[in-house]
């Protein structure tokens, strides 16, 4: 468990290497192991990989894993302000608490949550996808038109390749490689890594603009935050933990846990305009939800045999390889293994907390490293990770192409974040929309037979209206502040 957690953490911390890759690489090693040891290694890799992604997201503004994308929204600005230790301490500790919360949910309420999740069909997933896409409105900031345009661009990128619904080839331009579309990790790393490298290159050309980080190792004490700050985040923790666990239970959308949690906490905040500028709330929202989703994802995997994403699909395969059949009877047939999994998750979260807190001073030292030397190394590592996705040079070229696209997008003052969100949520929305459409033989009246979908759509409309009003109030406050400053200058 300790070795798996450490290796998983390292894989998660390196941009381009993910928990999925760590589990995939180590899976053949488990064939000769006993059932308990094999599952212990793979589960520890899973938990360590999910948690490790926060390191590069905070220190380099490059998501180590797709799930840690949202952590960069506030973690990276905190690091730039000299609060790298605080951001890391917050992310590490609330990752631990989120994992423990997900474990408790797995142990206590698995049967009830699984019963709700199994009722979700095409209409419910389509409605949930619409809800997820509507989050862009909240995250777009002041210029909603640019945010929606960027999200639409991400959705367009997601349509390349063979359709998952009817296997029709789209936009392949005569290339066999294009038929598989763009790898999610490759696109995310390209959108975030290359612009950072280009930005550092511009600072090297213009040394006067170089920003010197003021985080020092001597200033780090404990977890990096005070008891008062911790108490102020308790409500945010529980909101994010419940959202993360709930999203983790629903197959196929576990990667949106951080996005939904971040948006929800931003909307209920009294100062939503501070989100994205480097505040503790954003890191708590993302890391708590991402790690709570681990326990949530194990609920349908173990009780229904339904994997929620790529990594849980690999775990499902490993269980079957070792003669374990996930499903409603797993407690009767493999009860001892279930309790072993509970223990493994708890131990792995403790090891993760120890390893990452022990290395926090080393992580912060990354900020003082010469970035003109660090960034080329990071870019090379990203290229290695992109190649490792499918062992194709095509993915390396895609990473560079999407990096150049991201540079152009930044130059046009468009936000990168909605592009990434649109790319992630686009396929989920399309697949479930077309599935729901095929079931609507009686027309729109069919929706009346799906009350859960109607409830989700109503919540979506309410959230959109609330987000629009919140953005308008924030714009009014900013305009009033500008008028006040101008009036005082005039006097």
Short mmCIF file of C-alpha atoms in Angstrom, two decimals:
data_model
loop_
_atom_site.label_atom_id
_atom_site.label_comp_id
_atom_site.label_asym_id
_atom_site.label_seq_id
_atom_site.Cartn_x
_atom_site.Cartn_y
_atom_site.Cartn_z
CA UNK A 1 0.00 0.00 0.00
CA UNK A 2 2.80 2.44 0.90
CA UNK A 3 4.75 1.71 -2.29
CA UNK A 4 1.63 2.01 -4.43
CA UNK A 5 0.64 5.32 -2.85
CA UNK A 6 4.12 6.79 -3.33
CA UNK A 7 4.37 5.68 -6.96
CA UNK A 8 0.84 6.91 -7.67
CA UNK A 9 1.61 10.29 -6.10
CA UNK A 10 4.71 10.67 -8.28
CA UNK A 11 2.76 9.73 -11.41
CA UNK A 12 0.01 12.22 -10.53
CA UNK A 13 2.49 15.02 -9.82
CA UNK A 14 4.23 14.72 -13.20
CA UNK A 15 2.23 16.42 -15.99
CA UNK A 16 1.26 13.88 -18.63
CA UNK A 17 1.48 10.89 -16.28
CA UNK A 18 -1.79 9.93 -14.59
CA UNK A 19 -3.23 7.50 -12.08
CA UNK A 20 -4.72 5.58 -15.02
CA UNK A 21 -1.27 5.20 -16.56
CA UNK A 22 0.22 4.08 -13.23
CA UNK A 23 -2.46 1.42 -12.76
CA UNK A 24 -2.12 0.27 -16.38
CA UNK A 25 1.67 -0.07 -16.14
CA UNK A 26 1.53 -1.96 -12.83
CA UNK A 27 -1.43 -4.20 -13.70
CA UNK A 28 0.72 -6.97 -15.30
CA UNK A 29 2.85 -7.06 -12.13
CA UNK A 30 -0.21 -8.12 -10.08
CA UNK A 31 -0.89 -11.33 -12.02
CA UNK A 32 1.45 -13.33 -9.79
CA UNK A 33 0.23 -11.65 -6.57
CA UNK A 34 -2.48 -12.79 -4.19
CA UNK A 35 -5.90 -11.15 -4.56
CA UNK A 36 -5.52 -8.87 -1.54
CA UNK A 37 -1.99 -7.73 -2.46
CA UNK A 38 -2.94 -7.07 -6.08
CA UNK A 39 -6.01 -5.01 -5.18
CA UNK A 40 -4.01 -3.19 -2.46
CA UNK A 41 -1.36 -2.10 -4.98
CA UNK A 42 -3.85 -0.96 -7.62
CA UNK A 43 -6.13 0.90 -5.17
CA UNK A 44 -3.12 2.66 -3.63
CA UNK A 45 -1.92 3.72 -7.10
CA UNK A 46 -5.43 5.07 -7.79
CA UNK A 47 -5.64 7.18 -4.62
CA UNK A 48 -2.04 8.40 -4.81
CA UNK A 49 -2.42 9.37 -8.48
CA UNK A 50 -5.63 11.35 -7.93
CA UNK A 51 -4.10 13.29 -5.01
CA UNK A 52 -0.67 13.84 -6.61
CA UNK A 53 -2.10 15.89 -9.48
CA UNK A 54 -2.50 18.94 -7.25
CA UNK A 55 1.28 19.49 -7.04
CA UNK A 56 1.90 20.57 -10.65
CA UNK A 57 -1.51 22.27 -10.84
CA UNK A 58 -0.56 24.58 -7.98
CA UNK A 59 3.16 25.08 -8.56
CA UNK A 60 3.28 25.12 -12.37
CA UNK A 61 -0.36 25.84 -13.36
CA UNK A 62 -0.25 22.58 -15.36
CA UNK A 63 -2.80 19.92 -14.31
CA UNK A 64 -0.96 16.72 -13.43
CA UNK A 65 -4.21 14.83 -14.02
CA UNK A 66 -7.51 15.82 -15.71
CA UNK A 67 -9.23 15.81 -12.31
CA UNK A 68 -6.80 18.42 -10.94
CA UNK A 69 -7.62 20.96 -13.67
CA UNK A 70 -9.94 22.92 -11.36
CA UNK A 71 -7.31 23.04 -8.60
CA UNK A 72 -5.19 25.26 -10.85
CA UNK A 73 -7.92 27.94 -10.95
CA UNK A 74 -7.01 29.22 -7.47
CA UNK A 75 -3.99 27.10 -6.52
CA UNK A 76 -1.71 28.58 -9.19
CA UNK A 77 -2.63 32.23 -8.39
CA UNK A 78 -1.96 31.48 -4.70
CA UNK A 79 1.50 30.18 -5.61
CA UNK A 80 2.18 33.29 -7.71
CA UNK A 81 1.25 35.44 -4.70
CA UNK A 82 3.77 33.60 -2.53
CA UNK A 83 1.23 31.30 -0.89
CA UNK A 84 2.41 28.08 -2.54
CA UNK A 85 2.90 26.32 0.81
CA UNK A 86 -0.59 27.30 1.96
CA UNK A 87 -2.15 26.11 -1.31
CA UNK A 88 -0.28 22.79 -1.13
CA UNK A 89 -1.10 22.25 2.54
CA UNK A 90 -4.76 23.03 1.89
CA UNK A 91 -4.93 20.72 -1.12
CA UNK A 92 -3.13 17.84 0.62
CA UNK A 93 -5.14 17.96 3.85
CA UNK A 94 -8.54 18.36 2.21
CA UNK A 95 -7.64 15.62 -0.29
CA UNK A 96 -7.15 13.37 2.73
CA UNK A 97 -10.43 14.45 4.31
CA UNK A 98 -12.27 14.00 1.00
CA UNK A 99 -10.94 10.46 0.61
CA UNK A 100 -12.01 9.57 4.16
CA UNK A 101 -15.47 11.04 3.51
CA UNK A 102 -15.79 8.96 0.33
CA UNK A 103 -14.70 5.86 2.28
CA UNK A 104 -17.38 6.44 4.92
CA UNK A 105 -19.98 6.83 2.16
CA UNK A 106 -18.79 3.58 0.58
CA UNK A 107 -19.06 1.73 3.89
CA UNK A 108 -22.39 3.08 5.15
CA UNK A 109 -24.65 4.25 2.34
CA UNK A 110 -23.46 2.23 -0.67
CA UNK A 111 -26.69 0.21 -1.10
CA UNK A 112 -28.92 3.30 -1.02
CA UNK A 113 -26.82 5.40 -3.39
CA UNK A 114 -26.40 2.48 -5.79
CA UNK A 115 -30.19 2.05 -5.89
CA UNK A 116 -30.58 5.68 -7.00
CA UNK A 117 -27.75 5.55 -9.54
CA UNK A 118 -29.15 2.47 -11.27
CA UNK A 119 -32.34 4.39 -12.08
CA UNK A 120 -30.42 6.86 -14.24
CA UNK A 121 -31.09 6.29 -17.93
CA UNK A 122 -30.41 8.23 -21.12
CA UNK A 123 -32.78 11.09 -20.22
CA UNK A 124 -31.30 11.54 -16.75
CA UNK A 125 -27.73 11.50 -18.04
CA UNK A 126 -28.63 13.92 -20.83
CA UNK A 127 -30.18 16.32 -18.31
CA UNK A 128 -27.13 15.98 -16.09
CA UNK A 129 -24.87 16.72 -19.07
CA UNK A 130 -26.86 19.89 -19.81
CA UNK A 131 -26.48 20.87 -16.17
CA UNK A 132 -22.72 20.31 -16.37
CA UNK A 133 -22.38 22.35 -19.58
CA UNK A 134 -24.35 25.19 -18.02
CA UNK A 135 -21.57 25.53 -15.45
CA UNK A 136 -19.58 27.40 -18.09
CA UNK A 137 -21.86 30.39 -17.53
CA UNK A 138 -20.75 30.57 -13.92
CA UNK A 139 -17.09 30.00 -14.71
CA UNK A 140 -16.85 32.32 -17.73
CA UNK A 141 -16.37 35.40 -15.57
CA UNK A 142 -17.38 38.90 -16.62
CA UNK A 143 -17.32 38.30 -20.39
CA UNK A 144 -19.89 35.55 -20.81
CA UNK A 145 -19.90 35.71 -24.62
CA UNK A 146 -16.18 34.89 -24.78
CA UNK A 147 -16.66 32.12 -22.24
CA UNK A 148 -19.48 30.50 -24.21
CA UNK A 149 -17.49 30.86 -27.46
CA UNK A 150 -14.52 29.13 -25.84
CA UNK A 151 -16.75 26.33 -24.51
CA UNK A 152 -18.27 25.84 -27.98
CA UNK A 153 -14.75 25.55 -29.39
CA UNK A 154 -14.02 22.78 -26.88
CA UNK A 155 -17.21 20.94 -27.85
CA UNK A 156 -16.24 21.17 -31.54
CA UNK A 157 -12.82 19.62 -30.83
CA UNK A 158 -14.61 16.75 -29.07
CA UNK A 159 -16.58 15.85 -32.23
CA UNK A 160 -13.49 14.74 -34.18
CA UNK A 161 -13.16 10.99 -34.81
CA UNK A 162 -15.59 8.07 -34.80
CA UNK A 163 -18.94 8.79 -33.15
CA UNK A 164 -19.41 6.76 -29.97
CA UNK A 165 -23.14 6.45 -30.72
CA UNK A 166 -23.35 5.20 -34.33
CA UNK A 167 -19.66 4.75 -35.31
CA UNK A 168 -19.83 7.32 -38.13
CA UNK A 169 -16.40 8.77 -38.94
CA UNK A 170 -16.30 12.57 -38.60
CA UNK A 171 -13.61 15.08 -39.55
CA UNK A 172 -10.83 12.50 -40.00
CA UNK A 173 -9.38 14.33 -43.07
CA UNK A 174 -8.24 11.01 -44.49
CA UNK A 175 -6.06 10.19 -41.48
CA UNK A 176 -6.39 6.89 -39.64
CA UNK A 177 -5.04 8.51 -36.47
CA UNK A 178 -7.78 11.16 -36.55
CA UNK A 179 -10.48 8.47 -36.47
CA UNK A 180 -9.83 7.90 -32.78
CA UNK A 181 -10.26 11.59 -32.03
CA UNK A 182 -8.14 13.57 -29.58
CA UNK A 183 -7.06 12.02 -26.29
CA UNK A 184 -8.53 13.93 -23.34
CA UNK A 185 -5.27 14.05 -21.40
CA UNK A 186 -3.30 15.18 -24.47
CA UNK A 187 -5.69 18.07 -25.08
CA UNK A 188 -5.69 19.19 -21.43
CA UNK A 189 -1.91 19.10 -21.13
CA UNK A 190 -1.56 20.93 -24.45
CA UNK A 191 -4.01 23.65 -23.42
CA UNK A 192 -2.26 24.26 -20.11
CA UNK A 193 1.42 23.30 -20.52
CA UNK A 194 2.52 24.94 -23.78
CA UNK A 195 1.09 28.42 -22.94
CA UNK A 196 3.02 28.32 -19.64
CA UNK A 197 6.25 27.48 -21.50
CA UNK A 198 5.60 30.29 -24.00
CA UNK A 199 4.83 32.74 -21.16
CA UNK A 200 8.14 31.90 -19.46
CA UNK A 201 9.96 32.28 -22.78
CA UNK A 202 8.48 35.77 -23.14
CA UNK A 203 9.69 36.66 -19.64
CA UNK A 204 13.20 35.48 -20.53
CA UNK A 205 13.17 37.72 -23.62
CA UNK A 206 11.90 40.60 -21.46
CA UNK A 207 13.63 40.02 -18.09
CA UNK A 208 12.12 43.13 -16.54
CA UNK A 209 8.75 41.39 -16.48
CA UNK A 210 9.99 38.31 -14.62
CA UNK A 211 7.99 37.77 -11.43
CA UNK A 212 10.10 36.55 -8.53
CA UNK A 213 8.24 34.10 -6.30
CA UNK A 214 8.43 35.08 -2.63
CA UNK A 215 7.57 31.71 -1.10
CA UNK A 216 10.36 30.46 1.13
CA UNK A 217 10.77 27.14 2.87
CA UNK A 218 11.40 28.85 6.21
CA UNK A 219 7.88 30.30 6.25
CA UNK A 220 6.15 26.91 6.13
CA UNK A 221 4.62 25.84 9.42
CA UNK A 222 2.38 22.81 9.86
CA UNK A 223 -0.15 22.57 7.06
CA UNK A 224 0.36 26.14 5.86
CA UNK A 225 -2.99 27.45 7.12
CA UNK A 226 -4.35 28.48 10.52
CA UNK A 227 -7.05 26.87 12.67
CA UNK A 228 -9.29 29.88 11.99
CA UNK A 229 -8.93 29.40 8.25
CA UNK A 230 -9.71 25.69 8.62
CA UNK A 231 -12.93 26.41 10.54
CA UNK A 232 -14.00 28.85 7.84
CA UNK A 233 -13.79 26.02 5.28
CA UNK A 234 -15.81 23.38 7.14
CA UNK A 235 -19.07 24.21 5.33
CA UNK A 236 -17.31 24.28 1.96
CA UNK A 237 -15.74 20.90 2.78
CA UNK A 238 -19.06 19.19 3.42
CA UNK A 239 -20.67 20.73 0.33
CA UNK A 240 -17.76 19.61 -1.86
CA UNK A 241 -17.63 16.16 -0.22
CA UNK A 242 -21.32 15.47 -0.83
CA UNK A 243 -21.08 16.70 -4.43
CA UNK A 244 -17.92 14.66 -5.08
CA UNK A 245 -19.41 11.48 -3.63
CA UNK A 246 -22.66 11.92 -5.54
CA UNK A 247 -20.92 12.62 -8.85
CA UNK A 248 -18.52 9.72 -8.30
CA UNK A 249 -21.45 7.33 -8.06
CA UNK A 250 -22.76 8.31 -11.50
CA UNK A 251 -20.74 6.46 -14.18
CA UNK A 252 -18.98 8.52 -16.84
CA UNK A 253 -19.03 11.96 -15.23
CA UNK A 254 -16.68 11.54 -12.25
CA UNK A 255 -14.24 13.99 -13.84
CA UNK A 256 -16.79 16.81 -13.42
CA UNK A 257 -16.89 16.55 -9.60
CA UNK A 258 -14.34 19.33 -9.12
CA UNK A 259 -16.07 21.59 -11.66
CA UNK A 260 -19.51 21.18 -10.08
CA UNK A 261 -18.18 21.63 -6.56
CA UNK A 262 -16.17 24.72 -7.52
CA UNK A 263 -19.15 26.33 -9.24
CA UNK A 264 -21.56 25.56 -6.39
CA UNK A 265 -19.26 27.01 -3.74
CA UNK A 266 -18.49 30.03 -5.93
CA UNK A 267 -22.21 30.75 -6.43
CA UNK A 268 -22.98 30.60 -2.69
CA UNK A 269 -19.96 32.74 -1.78
CA UNK A 270 -20.44 36.35 -0.69
CA UNK A 271 -17.40 37.29 -2.79
CA UNK A 272 -17.60 35.20 -5.99
CA UNK A 273 -15.39 37.70 -7.82
CA UNK A 274 -12.41 36.54 -5.74
CA UNK A 275 -12.58 33.02 -7.17
CA UNK A 276 -9.82 32.56 -9.73
CA UNK A 277 -7.61 35.17 -8.07
CA UNK A 278 -6.07 32.78 -5.54
CA UNK A 279 -8.24 31.95 -2.51
CA UNK A 280 -8.37 28.92 -0.25
CA UNK A 281 -12.03 28.20 -1.02
CA UNK A 282 -11.31 27.20 -4.61
CA UNK A 283 -8.62 24.67 -3.67
CA UNK A 284 -10.85 23.17 -0.94
CA UNK A 285 -13.77 22.83 -3.38
CA UNK A 286 -11.73 21.06 -6.05
CA UNK A 287 -9.55 18.70 -4.01
CA UNK A 288 -12.28 17.63 -1.59
CA UNK A 289 -14.68 16.75 -4.42
CA UNK A 290 -12.04 14.99 -6.54
CA UNK A 291 -11.01 12.69 -3.71
CA UNK A 292 -14.52 12.12 -2.35
CA UNK A 293 -15.39 10.95 -5.86
CA UNK A 294 -12.96 8.04 -5.39
CA UNK A 295 -15.17 6.45 -2.74
CA UNK A 296 -18.26 7.34 -4.74
CA UNK A 297 -16.88 5.68 -7.88
CA UNK A 298 -16.20 2.46 -5.97
CA UNK A 299 -19.90 2.13 -5.05
CA UNK A 300 -21.27 1.28 -8.54
CA UNK A 301 -18.04 -0.54 -9.41
CA UNK A 302 -18.26 -2.99 -6.51
CA UNK A 303 -22.03 -3.29 -6.02
CA UNK A 304 -23.16 -3.11 -9.67
CA UNK A 305 -20.03 -3.92 -11.67
CA UNK A 306 -20.35 -0.56 -13.47
CA UNK A 307 -17.06 1.37 -13.96
CA UNK A 308 -17.38 5.15 -13.88
CA UNK A 309 -14.26 6.03 -15.89
CA UNK A 310 -11.11 4.58 -17.44
CA UNK A 311 -9.30 3.82 -14.21
CA UNK A 312 -12.27 2.09 -12.56
CA UNK A 313 -12.69 0.06 -15.77
CA UNK A 314 -9.08 -1.14 -15.31
CA UNK A 315 -9.82 -1.94 -11.68
CA UNK A 316 -12.91 -3.88 -12.78
CA UNK A 317 -10.76 -5.90 -15.19
CA UNK A 318 -8.22 -6.60 -12.45
CA UNK A 319 -10.96 -7.86 -10.11
CA UNK A 320 -12.26 -10.21 -12.80
CA UNK A 321 -8.71 -11.42 -13.60
CA UNK A 322 -8.34 -12.40 -9.95
CA UNK A 323 -11.64 -14.29 -9.97
CA UNK A 324 -13.73 -11.64 -8.19
CA UNK A 325 -17.12 -10.83 -9.71
CA UNK A 326 -18.35 -7.34 -8.71
CA UNK A 327 -22.12 -7.12 -8.32
CA UNK A 328 -24.94 -7.22 -5.76
CA UNK A 329 -23.63 -10.54 -4.38
CA UNK A 330 -20.04 -9.38 -3.81
CA UNK A 331 -20.62 -9.03 -0.04
CA UNK A 332 -21.74 -12.67 0.12
CA UNK A 333 -19.09 -14.15 -2.20
CA UNK A 334 -16.11 -11.88 -1.38
CA UNK A 335 -16.99 -10.24 1.92
CA UNK A 336 -13.43 -10.42 3.25
CA UNK A 337 -12.13 -8.60 0.15
CA UNK A 338 -14.66 -5.79 0.62
CA UNK A 339 -13.43 -5.14 4.14
CA UNK A 340 -9.86 -5.33 2.84
CA UNK A 341 -10.71 -2.62 0.29
CA UNK A 342 -12.06 -0.40 3.09
CA UNK A 343 -8.79 -0.85 4.98
CA UNK A 344 -6.68 -0.26 1.86
CA UNK A 345 -8.42 3.06 1.08
CA UNK A 346 -7.97 4.24 4.68
CA UNK A 347 -4.29 3.25 4.84
CA UNK A 348 -3.54 4.69 1.40
CA UNK A 349 -5.06 8.05 2.34
CA UNK A 350 -2.90 8.14 5.49
CA UNK A 351 0.25 7.29 3.51
CA UNK A 352 -0.67 9.95 0.94
CA UNK A 353 -1.01 12.55 3.71
CA UNK A 354 2.35 11.55 5.19
CA UNK A 355 4.29 11.41 1.90
CA UNK A 356 2.93 14.69 0.55
CA UNK A 357 3.31 16.63 3.80
CA UNK A 358 6.81 15.22 4.21
CA UNK A 359 7.67 16.47 0.73
CA UNK A 360 5.88 19.84 0.92
CA UNK A 361 9.13 21.77 1.40
CA UNK A 362 10.60 20.07 -1.62
CA UNK A 363 7.51 20.89 -3.66
CA UNK A 364 7.70 24.57 -2.72
CA UNK A 365 11.36 24.67 -3.80
CA UNK A 366 10.12 24.14 -7.35
CA UNK A 367 8.98 27.77 -7.27
CA UNK A 368 12.53 29.00 -6.77
CA UNK A 369 13.97 26.86 -9.58
CA UNK A 370 15.02 28.77 -12.74
CA UNK A 371 11.89 28.57 -14.85
CA UNK A 372 13.80 28.99 -18.11
CA UNK A 373 15.42 25.61 -17.30
CA UNK A 374 12.41 24.01 -15.63
CA UNK A 375 9.82 24.60 -18.35
CA UNK A 376 11.64 22.82 -21.22
CA UNK A 377 12.02 19.80 -18.94
CA UNK A 378 8.32 19.94 -18.12
CA UNK A 379 7.48 20.17 -21.84
CA UNK A 380 9.62 17.10 -22.57
CA UNK A 381 7.90 15.19 -19.77
CA UNK A 382 4.50 16.20 -21.14
CA UNK A 383 5.51 14.90 -24.58
CA UNK A 384 6.59 11.61 -23.01
CA UNK A 385 3.24 11.38 -21.21
CA UNK A 386 1.36 12.18 -24.44
CA UNK A 387 3.26 9.46 -26.29
CA UNK A 388 2.51 7.03 -23.47
CA UNK A 389 -1.27 7.49 -23.88
CA UNK A 390 -1.42 5.37 -27.05
CA UNK A 391 2.24 4.96 -28.07
CA UNK A 392 1.72 7.30 -31.06
CA UNK A 393 3.72 10.31 -32.19
CA UNK A 394 0.36 11.62 -33.38
CA UNK A 395 -0.55 12.41 -29.76
CA UNK A 396 2.71 14.35 -29.28
CA UNK A 397 1.92 16.49 -32.32
CA UNK A 398 -1.64 16.98 -31.03
CA UNK A 399 -0.25 18.21 -27.70
CA UNK A 400 1.88 20.81 -29.51
CA UNK A 401 -0.95 21.83 -31.85
CA UNK A 402 -3.38 22.34 -28.97
CA UNK A 403 -0.66 24.24 -27.14
CA UNK A 404 -0.36 26.65 -30.07
CA UNK A 405 -4.16 26.95 -30.19
CA UNK A 406 -4.13 27.82 -26.48
CA UNK A 407 -1.48 30.50 -27.07
CA UNK A 408 -3.68 32.05 -29.77
CA UNK A 409 -6.75 31.80 -27.51
CA UNK A 410 -4.91 33.64 -24.73
CA UNK A 411 -3.73 36.28 -27.17
CA UNK A 412 -7.39 36.83 -28.16
CA UNK A 413 -8.24 37.28 -24.44
CA UNK A 414 -10.42 34.16 -24.46
CA UNK A 415 -10.41 31.98 -21.32
CA UNK A 416 -8.80 28.52 -21.58
CA UNK A 417 -10.94 26.93 -18.88
CA UNK A 418 -14.26 26.79 -20.83
CA UNK A 419 -12.44 25.17 -23.77
CA UNK A 420 -11.28 22.33 -21.52
CA UNK A 421 -14.71 21.97 -19.91
CA UNK A 422 -16.45 21.91 -23.30
CA UNK A 423 -14.06 19.24 -24.55
CA UNK A 424 -14.67 17.02 -21.50
CA UNK A 425 -18.44 17.41 -21.35
CA UNK A 426 -19.17 17.54 -25.10
CA UNK A 427 -18.99 13.77 -25.77
CA UNK A 428 -21.03 12.97 -22.64
CA UNK A 429 -23.76 15.38 -23.72
CA UNK A 430 -23.81 14.21 -27.35
CA UNK A 431 -23.97 10.50 -26.52
CA UNK A 432 -26.78 10.86 -24.00
CA UNK A 433 -28.72 13.38 -26.12
CA UNK A 434 -28.76 10.98 -29.07
CA UNK A 435 -29.67 8.05 -26.83
CA UNK A 436 -32.55 10.03 -25.33
CA UNK A 437 -33.67 11.13 -28.80
CA UNK A 438 -33.89 7.49 -29.94
CA UNK A 439 -36.28 6.74 -27.05
CA UNK A 440 -38.60 9.70 -27.71
CA UNK A 441 -41.08 7.80 -29.89
CA UNK A 442 -44.03 9.68 -28.38
CA UNK A 443 -42.40 13.09 -28.69
CA UNK A 444 -41.53 15.52 -25.87
CA UNK A 445 -44.26 13.92 -23.72
CA UNK A 446 -41.79 11.12 -23.03
CA UNK A 447 -40.01 13.50 -20.64
CA UNK A 448 -42.99 13.29 -18.28
CA UNK A 449 -42.08 9.65 -17.66
CA UNK A 450 -38.68 10.72 -16.35
CA UNK A 451 -39.24 12.91 -13.26
CA UNK A 452 -35.57 12.75 -12.24
CA UNK A 453 -34.55 14.28 -15.58
CA UNK A 454 -37.18 17.02 -15.18
CA UNK A 455 -35.90 17.85 -11.69
CA UNK A 456 -32.33 18.13 -12.98
CA UNK A 457 -33.46 20.41 -15.86
CA UNK A 458 -35.38 22.66 -13.45
CA UNK A 459 -32.30 22.88 -11.19
CA UNK A 460 -30.24 23.76 -14.28
CA UNK A 461 -32.54 26.65 -15.20
CA UNK A 462 -32.52 27.93 -11.62
CA UNK A 463 -28.72 27.74 -11.51
CA UNK A 464 -28.36 29.60 -14.83
CA UNK A 465 -30.64 32.40 -13.63
CA UNK A 466 -28.79 32.55 -10.31
CA UNK A 467 -25.41 32.65 -12.06
CA UNK A 468 -26.52 35.44 -14.40
CA UNK A 469 -27.75 37.49 -11.45
CA UNK A 470 -24.54 36.83 -9.51
CA UNK A 471 -22.42 37.94 -12.47
CA UNK A 472 -24.54 41.06 -12.87
CA UNK A 473 -24.21 41.94 -9.18
CA UNK A 474 -20.45 41.44 -9.37
CA UNK A 475 -20.27 43.70 -12.45
CA UNK A 476 -22.37 46.35 -10.66
CA UNK A 477 -20.09 46.22 -7.60
CA UNK A 478 -17.03 46.59 -9.79
CA UNK A 479 -18.57 49.52 -11.67
CA UNK A 480 -19.50 51.20 -8.38
CA UNK A 481 -15.95 50.72 -7.09
CA UNK A 482 -14.51 52.28 -10.27
CA UNK A 483 -16.87 55.26 -9.95
CA UNK A 484 -15.83 55.72 -6.32
CA UNK A 485 -12.13 55.71 -7.25
CA UNK A 486 -12.71 58.17 -10.10
CA UNK A 487 -14.72 60.49 -7.82
CA UNK A 488 -11.99 60.46 -5.17
CA UNK A 489 -9.34 61.20 -7.80
CA UNK A 490 -11.41 64.08 -9.12
CA UNK A 491 -11.56 65.64 -5.67
#
